[in-house]
Short mmCIF file of C-alpha atoms in Angstrom, two decimals:
data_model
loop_
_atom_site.label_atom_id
_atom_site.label_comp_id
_atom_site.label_asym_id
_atom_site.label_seq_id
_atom_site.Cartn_x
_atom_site.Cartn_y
_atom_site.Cartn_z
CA UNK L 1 -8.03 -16.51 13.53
CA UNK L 2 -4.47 -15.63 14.47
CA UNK L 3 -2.58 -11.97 14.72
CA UNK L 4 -1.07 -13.27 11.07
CA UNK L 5 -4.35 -13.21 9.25
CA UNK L 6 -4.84 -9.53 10.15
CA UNK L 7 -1.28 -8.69 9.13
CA UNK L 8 -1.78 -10.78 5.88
CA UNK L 9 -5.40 -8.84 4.31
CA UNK L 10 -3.61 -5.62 5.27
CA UNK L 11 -0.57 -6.56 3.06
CA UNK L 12 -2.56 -7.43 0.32
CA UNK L 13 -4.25 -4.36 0.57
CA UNK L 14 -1.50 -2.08 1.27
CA UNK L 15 1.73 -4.29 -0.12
CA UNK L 16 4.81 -3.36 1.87
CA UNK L 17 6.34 -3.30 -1.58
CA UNK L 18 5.51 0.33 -2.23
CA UNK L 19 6.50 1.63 1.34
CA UNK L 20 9.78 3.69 0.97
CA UNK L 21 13.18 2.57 1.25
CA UNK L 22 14.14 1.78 4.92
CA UNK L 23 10.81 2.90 5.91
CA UNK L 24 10.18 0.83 9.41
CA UNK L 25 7.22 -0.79 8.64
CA UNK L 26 5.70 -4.09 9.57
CA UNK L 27 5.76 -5.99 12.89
CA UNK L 28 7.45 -4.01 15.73
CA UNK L 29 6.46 -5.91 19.06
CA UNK L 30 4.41 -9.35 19.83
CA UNK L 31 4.27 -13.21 18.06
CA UNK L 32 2.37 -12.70 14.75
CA UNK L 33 1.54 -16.39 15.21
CA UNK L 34 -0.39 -15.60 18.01
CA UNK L 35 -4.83 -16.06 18.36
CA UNK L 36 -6.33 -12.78 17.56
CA UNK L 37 -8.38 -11.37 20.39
CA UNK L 38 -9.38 -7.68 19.52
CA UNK L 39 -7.36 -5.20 17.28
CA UNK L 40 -7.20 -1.21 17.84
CA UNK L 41 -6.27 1.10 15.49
CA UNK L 42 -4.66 3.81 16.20
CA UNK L 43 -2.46 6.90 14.00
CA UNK L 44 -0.08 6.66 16.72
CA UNK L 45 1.19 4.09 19.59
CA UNK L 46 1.34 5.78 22.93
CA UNK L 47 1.01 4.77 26.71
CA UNK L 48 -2.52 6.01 26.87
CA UNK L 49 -3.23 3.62 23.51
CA UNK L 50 -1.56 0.44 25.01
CA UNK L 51 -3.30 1.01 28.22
CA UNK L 52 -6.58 1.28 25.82
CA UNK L 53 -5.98 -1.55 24.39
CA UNK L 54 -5.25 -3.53 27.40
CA UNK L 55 -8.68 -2.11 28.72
CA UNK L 56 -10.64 -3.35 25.80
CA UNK L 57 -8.81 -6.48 26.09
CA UNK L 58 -7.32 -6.44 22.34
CA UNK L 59 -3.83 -7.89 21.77
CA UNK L 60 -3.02 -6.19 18.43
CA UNK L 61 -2.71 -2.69 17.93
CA UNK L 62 -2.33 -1.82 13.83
CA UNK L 63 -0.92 1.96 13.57
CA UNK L 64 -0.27 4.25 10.82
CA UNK L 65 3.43 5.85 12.25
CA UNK L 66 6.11 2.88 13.07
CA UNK L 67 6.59 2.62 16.93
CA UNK L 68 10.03 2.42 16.18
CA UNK L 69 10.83 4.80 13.91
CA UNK L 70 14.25 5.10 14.78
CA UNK L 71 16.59 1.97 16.49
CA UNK L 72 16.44 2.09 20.33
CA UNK L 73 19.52 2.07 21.87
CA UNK L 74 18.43 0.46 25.03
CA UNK L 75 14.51 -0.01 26.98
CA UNK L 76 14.61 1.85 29.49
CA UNK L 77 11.28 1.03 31.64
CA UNK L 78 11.16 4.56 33.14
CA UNK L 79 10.69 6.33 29.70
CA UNK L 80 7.62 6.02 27.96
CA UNK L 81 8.84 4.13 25.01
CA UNK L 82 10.38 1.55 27.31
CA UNK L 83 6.92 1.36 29.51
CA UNK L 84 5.18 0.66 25.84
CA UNK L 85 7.21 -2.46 25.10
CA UNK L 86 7.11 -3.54 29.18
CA UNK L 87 3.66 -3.41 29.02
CA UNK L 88 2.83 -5.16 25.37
CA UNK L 89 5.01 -7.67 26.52
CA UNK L 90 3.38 -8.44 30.00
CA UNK L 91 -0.17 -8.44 28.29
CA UNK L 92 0.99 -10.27 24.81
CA UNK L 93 0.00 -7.13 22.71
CA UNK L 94 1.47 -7.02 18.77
CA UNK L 95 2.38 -3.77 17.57
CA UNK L 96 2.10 -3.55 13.54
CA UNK L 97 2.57 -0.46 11.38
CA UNK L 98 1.60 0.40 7.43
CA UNK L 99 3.59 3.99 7.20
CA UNK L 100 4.26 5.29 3.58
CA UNK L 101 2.39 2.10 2.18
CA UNK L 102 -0.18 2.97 2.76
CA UNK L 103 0.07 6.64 1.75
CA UNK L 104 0.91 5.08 -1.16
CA UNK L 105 -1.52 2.54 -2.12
CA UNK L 106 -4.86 2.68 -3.63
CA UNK L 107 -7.56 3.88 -0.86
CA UNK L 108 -4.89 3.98 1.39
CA UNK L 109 -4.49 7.39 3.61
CA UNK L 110 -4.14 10.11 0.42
CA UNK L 111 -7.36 8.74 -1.40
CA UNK L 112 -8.85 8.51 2.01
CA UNK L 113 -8.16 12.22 2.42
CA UNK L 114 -8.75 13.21 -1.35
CA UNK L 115 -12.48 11.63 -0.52
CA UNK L 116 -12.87 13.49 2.50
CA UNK L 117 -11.48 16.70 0.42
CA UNK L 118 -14.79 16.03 -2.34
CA UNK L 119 -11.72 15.88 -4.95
CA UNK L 120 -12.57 14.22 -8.82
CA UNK L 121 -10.77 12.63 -10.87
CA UNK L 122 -7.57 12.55 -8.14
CA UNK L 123 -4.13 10.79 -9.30
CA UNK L 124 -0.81 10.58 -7.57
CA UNK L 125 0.85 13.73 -6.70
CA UNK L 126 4.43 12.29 -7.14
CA UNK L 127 5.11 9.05 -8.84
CA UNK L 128 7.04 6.64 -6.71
CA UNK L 129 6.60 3.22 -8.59
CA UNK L 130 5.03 2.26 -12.11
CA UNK L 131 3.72 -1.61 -12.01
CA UNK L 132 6.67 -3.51 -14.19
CA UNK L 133 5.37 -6.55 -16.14
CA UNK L 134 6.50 -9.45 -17.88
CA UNK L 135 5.67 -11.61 -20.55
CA UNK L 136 5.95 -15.28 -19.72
CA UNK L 137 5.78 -17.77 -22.71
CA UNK L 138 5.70 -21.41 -21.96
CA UNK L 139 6.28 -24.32 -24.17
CA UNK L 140 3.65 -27.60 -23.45
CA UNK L 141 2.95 -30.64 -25.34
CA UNK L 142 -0.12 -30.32 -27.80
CA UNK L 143 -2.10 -32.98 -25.60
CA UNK L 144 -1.69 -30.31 -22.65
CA UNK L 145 -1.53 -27.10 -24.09
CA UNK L 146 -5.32 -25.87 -22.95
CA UNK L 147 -4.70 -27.18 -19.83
CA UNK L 148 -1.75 -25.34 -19.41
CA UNK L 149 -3.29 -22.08 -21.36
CA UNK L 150 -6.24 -22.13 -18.69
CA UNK L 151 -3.87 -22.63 -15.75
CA UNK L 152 -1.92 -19.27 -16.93
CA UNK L 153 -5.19 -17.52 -17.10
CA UNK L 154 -6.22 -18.70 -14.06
CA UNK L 155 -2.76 -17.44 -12.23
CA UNK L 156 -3.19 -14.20 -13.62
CA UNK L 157 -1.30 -14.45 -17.01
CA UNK L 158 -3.36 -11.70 -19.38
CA UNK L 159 -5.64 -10.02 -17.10
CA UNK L 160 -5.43 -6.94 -19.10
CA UNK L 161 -8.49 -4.36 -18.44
CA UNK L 162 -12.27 -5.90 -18.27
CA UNK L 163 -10.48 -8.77 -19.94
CA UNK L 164 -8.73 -11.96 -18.07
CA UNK L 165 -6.91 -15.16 -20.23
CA UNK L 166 -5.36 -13.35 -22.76
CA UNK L 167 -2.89 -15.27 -24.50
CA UNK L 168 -1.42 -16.01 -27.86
CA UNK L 169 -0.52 -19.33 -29.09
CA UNK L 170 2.38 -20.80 -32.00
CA UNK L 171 2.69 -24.27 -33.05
CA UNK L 172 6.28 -25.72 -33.07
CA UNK L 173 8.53 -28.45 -32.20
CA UNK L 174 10.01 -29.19 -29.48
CA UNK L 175 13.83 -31.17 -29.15
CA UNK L 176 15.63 -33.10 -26.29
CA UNK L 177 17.50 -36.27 -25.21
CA UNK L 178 16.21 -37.40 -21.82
CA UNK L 179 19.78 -38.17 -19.86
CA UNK L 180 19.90 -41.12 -17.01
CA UNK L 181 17.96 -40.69 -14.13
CA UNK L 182 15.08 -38.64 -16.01
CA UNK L 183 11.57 -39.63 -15.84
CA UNK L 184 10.48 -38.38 -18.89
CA UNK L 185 6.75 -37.89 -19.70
CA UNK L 186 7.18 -37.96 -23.93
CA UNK L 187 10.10 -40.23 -24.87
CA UNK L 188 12.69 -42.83 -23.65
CA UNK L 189 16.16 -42.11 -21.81
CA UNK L 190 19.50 -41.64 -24.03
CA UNK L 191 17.04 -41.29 -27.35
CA UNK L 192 16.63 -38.12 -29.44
CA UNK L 193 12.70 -37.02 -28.72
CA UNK L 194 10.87 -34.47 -31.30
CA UNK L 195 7.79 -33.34 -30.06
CA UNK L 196 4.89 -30.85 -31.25
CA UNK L 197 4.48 -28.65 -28.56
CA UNK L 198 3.01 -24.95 -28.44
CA UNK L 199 3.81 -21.61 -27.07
CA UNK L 200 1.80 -20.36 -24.82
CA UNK L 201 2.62 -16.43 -24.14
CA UNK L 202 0.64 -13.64 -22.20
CA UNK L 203 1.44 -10.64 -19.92
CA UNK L 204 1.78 -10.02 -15.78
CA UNK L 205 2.87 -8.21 -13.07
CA UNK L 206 6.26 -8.76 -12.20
CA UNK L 207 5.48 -8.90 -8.65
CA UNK L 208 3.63 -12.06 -9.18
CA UNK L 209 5.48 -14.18 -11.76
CA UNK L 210 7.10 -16.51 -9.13
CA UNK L 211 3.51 -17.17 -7.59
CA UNK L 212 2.20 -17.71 -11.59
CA UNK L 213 4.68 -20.05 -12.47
CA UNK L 214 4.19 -22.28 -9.20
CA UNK L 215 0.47 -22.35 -9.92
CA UNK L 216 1.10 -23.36 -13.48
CA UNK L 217 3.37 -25.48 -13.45
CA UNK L 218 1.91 -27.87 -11.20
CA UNK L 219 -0.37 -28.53 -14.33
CA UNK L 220 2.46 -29.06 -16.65
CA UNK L 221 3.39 -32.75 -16.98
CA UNK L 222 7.13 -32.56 -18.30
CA UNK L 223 9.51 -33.15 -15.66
CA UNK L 224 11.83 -29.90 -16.59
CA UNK L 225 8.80 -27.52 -18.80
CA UNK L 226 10.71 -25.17 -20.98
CA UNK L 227 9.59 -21.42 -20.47
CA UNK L 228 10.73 -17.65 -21.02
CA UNK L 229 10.24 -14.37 -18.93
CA UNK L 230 10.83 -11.58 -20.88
CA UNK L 231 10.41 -7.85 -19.07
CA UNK L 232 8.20 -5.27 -21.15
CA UNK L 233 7.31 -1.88 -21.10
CA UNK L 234 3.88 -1.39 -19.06
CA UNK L 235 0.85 -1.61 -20.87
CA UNK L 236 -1.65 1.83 -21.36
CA UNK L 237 -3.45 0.86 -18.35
CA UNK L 238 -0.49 -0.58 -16.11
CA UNK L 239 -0.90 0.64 -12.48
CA UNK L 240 0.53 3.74 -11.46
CA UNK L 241 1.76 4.89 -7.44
CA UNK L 242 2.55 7.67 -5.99
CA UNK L 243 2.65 10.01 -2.69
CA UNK L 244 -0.18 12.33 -2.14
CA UNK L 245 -2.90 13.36 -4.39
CA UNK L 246 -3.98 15.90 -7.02
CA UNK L 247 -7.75 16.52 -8.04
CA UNK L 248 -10.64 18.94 -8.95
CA UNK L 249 -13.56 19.86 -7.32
CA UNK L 250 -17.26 20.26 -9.22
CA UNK L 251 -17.45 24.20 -9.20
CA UNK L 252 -14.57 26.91 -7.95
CA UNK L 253 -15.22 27.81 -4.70
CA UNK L 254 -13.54 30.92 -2.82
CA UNK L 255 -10.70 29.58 -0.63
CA UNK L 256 -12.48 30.86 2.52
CA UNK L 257 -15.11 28.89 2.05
CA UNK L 258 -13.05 25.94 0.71
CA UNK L 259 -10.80 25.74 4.09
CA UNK L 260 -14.14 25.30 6.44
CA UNK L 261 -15.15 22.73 4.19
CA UNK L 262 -11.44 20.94 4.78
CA UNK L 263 -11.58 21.55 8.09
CA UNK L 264 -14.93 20.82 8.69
CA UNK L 265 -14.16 17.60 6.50
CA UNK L 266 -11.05 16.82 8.03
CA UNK L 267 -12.13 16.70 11.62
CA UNK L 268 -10.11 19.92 12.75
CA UNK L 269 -10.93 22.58 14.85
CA UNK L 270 -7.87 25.18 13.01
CA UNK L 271 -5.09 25.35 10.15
CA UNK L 272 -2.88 27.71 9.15
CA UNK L 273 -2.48 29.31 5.50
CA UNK L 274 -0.29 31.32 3.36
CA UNK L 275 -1.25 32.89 0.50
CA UNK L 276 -3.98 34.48 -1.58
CA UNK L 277 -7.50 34.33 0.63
CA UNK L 278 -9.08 36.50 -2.17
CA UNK L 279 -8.74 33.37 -4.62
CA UNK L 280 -10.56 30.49 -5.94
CA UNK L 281 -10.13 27.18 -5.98
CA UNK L 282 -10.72 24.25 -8.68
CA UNK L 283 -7.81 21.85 -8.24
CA UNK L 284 -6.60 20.54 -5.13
CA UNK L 285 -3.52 18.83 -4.21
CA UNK L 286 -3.23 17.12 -0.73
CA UNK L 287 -0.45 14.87 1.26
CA UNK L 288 -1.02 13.64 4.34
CA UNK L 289 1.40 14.23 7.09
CA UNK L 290 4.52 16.53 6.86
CA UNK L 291 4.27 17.38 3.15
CA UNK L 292 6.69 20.57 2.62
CA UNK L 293 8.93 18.71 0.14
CA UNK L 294 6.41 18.40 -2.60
CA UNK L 295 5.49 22.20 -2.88
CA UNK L 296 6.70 22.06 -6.32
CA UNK L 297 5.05 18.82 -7.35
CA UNK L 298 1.51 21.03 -6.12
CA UNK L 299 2.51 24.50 -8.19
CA UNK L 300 3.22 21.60 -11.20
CA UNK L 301 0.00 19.84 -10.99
CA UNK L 302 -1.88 23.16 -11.33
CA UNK L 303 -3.40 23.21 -8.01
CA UNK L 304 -5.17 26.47 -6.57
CA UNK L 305 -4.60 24.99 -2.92
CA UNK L 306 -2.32 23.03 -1.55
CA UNK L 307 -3.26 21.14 1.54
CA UNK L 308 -0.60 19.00 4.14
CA UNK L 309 1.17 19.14 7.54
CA UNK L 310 3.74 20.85 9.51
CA UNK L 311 5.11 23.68 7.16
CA UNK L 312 7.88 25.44 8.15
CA UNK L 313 8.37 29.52 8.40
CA UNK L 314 10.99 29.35 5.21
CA UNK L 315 8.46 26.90 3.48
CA UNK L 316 5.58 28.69 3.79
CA UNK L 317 7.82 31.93 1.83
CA UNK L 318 9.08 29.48 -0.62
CA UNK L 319 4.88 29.03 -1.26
CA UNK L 320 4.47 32.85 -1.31
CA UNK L 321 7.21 33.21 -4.09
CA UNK L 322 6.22 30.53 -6.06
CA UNK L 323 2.29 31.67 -5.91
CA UNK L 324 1.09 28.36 -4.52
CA UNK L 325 -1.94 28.47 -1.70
CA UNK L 326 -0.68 26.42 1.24
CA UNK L 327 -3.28 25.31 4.01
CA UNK L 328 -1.08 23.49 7.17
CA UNK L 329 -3.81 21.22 8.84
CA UNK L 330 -1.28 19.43 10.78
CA UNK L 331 -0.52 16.21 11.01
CA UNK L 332 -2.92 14.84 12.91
CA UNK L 333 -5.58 15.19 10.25
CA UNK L 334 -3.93 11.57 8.95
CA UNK L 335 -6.17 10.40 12.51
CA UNK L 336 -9.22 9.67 9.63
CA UNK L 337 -7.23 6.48 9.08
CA UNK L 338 -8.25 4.96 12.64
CA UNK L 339 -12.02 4.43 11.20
CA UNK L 340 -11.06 3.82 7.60
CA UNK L 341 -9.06 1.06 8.49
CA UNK L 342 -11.29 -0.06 11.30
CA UNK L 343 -13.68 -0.62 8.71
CA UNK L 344 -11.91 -2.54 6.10
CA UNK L 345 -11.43 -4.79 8.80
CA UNK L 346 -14.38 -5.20 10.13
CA UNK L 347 -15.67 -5.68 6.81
CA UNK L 348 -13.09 -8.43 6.72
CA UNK L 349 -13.50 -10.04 10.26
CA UNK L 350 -16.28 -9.03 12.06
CA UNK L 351 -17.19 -5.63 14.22
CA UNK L 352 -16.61 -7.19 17.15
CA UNK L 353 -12.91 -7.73 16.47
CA UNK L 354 -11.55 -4.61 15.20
CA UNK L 355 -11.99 -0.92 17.15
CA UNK L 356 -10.61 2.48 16.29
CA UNK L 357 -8.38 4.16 18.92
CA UNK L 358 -10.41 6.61 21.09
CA UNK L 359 -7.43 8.35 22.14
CA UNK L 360 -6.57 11.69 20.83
CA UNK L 361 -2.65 11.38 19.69
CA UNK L 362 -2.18 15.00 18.46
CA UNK L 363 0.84 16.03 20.82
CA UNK L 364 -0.43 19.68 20.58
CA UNK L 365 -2.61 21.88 21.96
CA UNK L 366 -4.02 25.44 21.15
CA UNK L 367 -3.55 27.92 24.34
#
């Protein structure tokens, strides 16, 4: 198993499509080509993590927050950034990171903390991407046309709810002149060729069309098949993304006792809050990390609480004016994701292979 496998399940799981513009994700250090050893996961990459990893003997480290968040100017081997790359170089460590991907995706880090949070029936917070789809229609020879139908299917074309293979056919006729040099499958070259053929035409994910039509038409047997991608509004059920997450909880609770359930949940020892304590709380909205920008998206969604990182002293009046409950858990709480993606590998590859980060990242301390 090589470095590249790892990197490949975790793309498919958390596509890099849906990170944000410019985000750094992806591979920062190593050769992706590379035999796997041992991978650690960490929130973030730090001296004390590298020198973990080299302990445990693991030569990938997957994080949540990009090593290089910013371009380095220079490595400089006496700062701690520039000891991190000496030292994954010297022991052949890869550094990869999944940042607002997987925020983003489905049971990536929000859903992950809307679980730990008991929320219901929780949706995106803020809408970053709506799935676009097509509809592809291509034309095939009668002789062919199942073939070619179940070869769609079988690609993905019409996988529309509990349903898979939905397509629609039309009978017609196809026209062409095979020119010199063609190998044509129906007809002769230089002669006028009139064919019954049928459209075949069903739905998919944009994303995937250039993957569908090099599955299908491998089972076509013209030389040049005729077919037409048309883009469509997204069905009822078309996937929706978004940053953070919005959802209820069985009965209202009063906030006090709601925050030692988060915290307790969460894996924190204290947060900070602004607002009403004397309240209750039914509807929850949560982003992980530093989440001040998408107060309003919280007081929209109806939420009683509002629950992220690293809130500012203007934010947390902007909150007060606007009514909206804010609990601060820091950042830190996103460290939940070292054992949540521990175990989708491990699920994937084996226990032995994949560890969560023992190392406490959280740069701060109560005193």
């Amino acid at each position: 198993m090589l470095i590249s496998d790892i990197i490949k399940h975790l793309e498919t799981l958390f596509p890099k499509s849906l990170a944000y513009d410019k985000d750094p994700i992806g591979l920062h250090i190593g050769n992706p080509g590379a035999p796997l050893i041992k991978a650690l996961v960490t929130l973030d990459v730090t001296l004390d993590v590298v020198m973990e990893a080299i302990d445990m003997g693991a030569n990938l480290i997957v994080a949540h927050h990009p090593f290089i968040y910013r371009p380095l100017k220079f490595i400089d081997t006496r700062t701690e950034k520039g000891r991190v790359v000496e030292k994954c170089l010297q022991h052949g460590i890869a550094i990869y990171a999944m940042h607002t991907n997987y925020d983003i995706a489905k049971n990536g880090m929000n859903d992950v903390l809307a679980s730990g949070l008991g929320l219901t029936n929780a949706r995106p917070l803020s809408i970053t991407k709506v799935e676009e789809y097509i509809k592809l229609a291509i034309f095939a020879p009668e002789s062919h046309a199942e073939i070619v139908r179940q070869a769609m299917g079988d690609a993905g074309i019409g996988h529309l709810g509990d349903y898979s293979h939905c397509t629609f056919t039309s009978e017609g006729t196809g026209r062409f002149i095979p020119l010199a040099g063609s190998q044509p499958f129906i007809g002769t070259t230089g002669g006028s060729e009139s064919v019954a053929e049928v459209k075949i035409e069903g739905i998919a994910l944009k994303k995937d069309i250039h993957k569908i039509l090099s599955q299908v038409l491998k089972t076509h047997p013209y030389e040049e098949p005729a077919y037409d991608v048309f883009p469509i509004a997204a069905p009822k059920d078309g996937e929706v993304f978004g940053l953070g997450r919005v959802g209820d909880i069985p009965a209202a609770v009063p906030i006090k006792e709601y925050i030692q359930l988060a915290k307790k949940s969460l894996g924190i020892s204290y947060a900070r809050f602004s607002g009403n304590l004397d309240q209750t709380v039914t509807t929850v909205a949560v982003v992980g990390g530093s989440g001040s920008s998408f107060m309003a998206d919280a007081k929209k969604a109806g939420a009683d609480l509002y629950i992220t990182g690293d809130m500012g002293f203007h934010d947390a009046h902007d909150a007060l004016e606007m009514g909206l409950n804010v609990l601060d858990v820091g950042h830190y709480a996103e460290s939940m994701m070292k054992h949540h993606v521990a175990g989708l590998l491990q699920k994937e590859f084996g226990t032995k292979d994949v560890l969560a980060s023992q190392i406490a990242t959280d740069p701060f301390q109560l005193v």
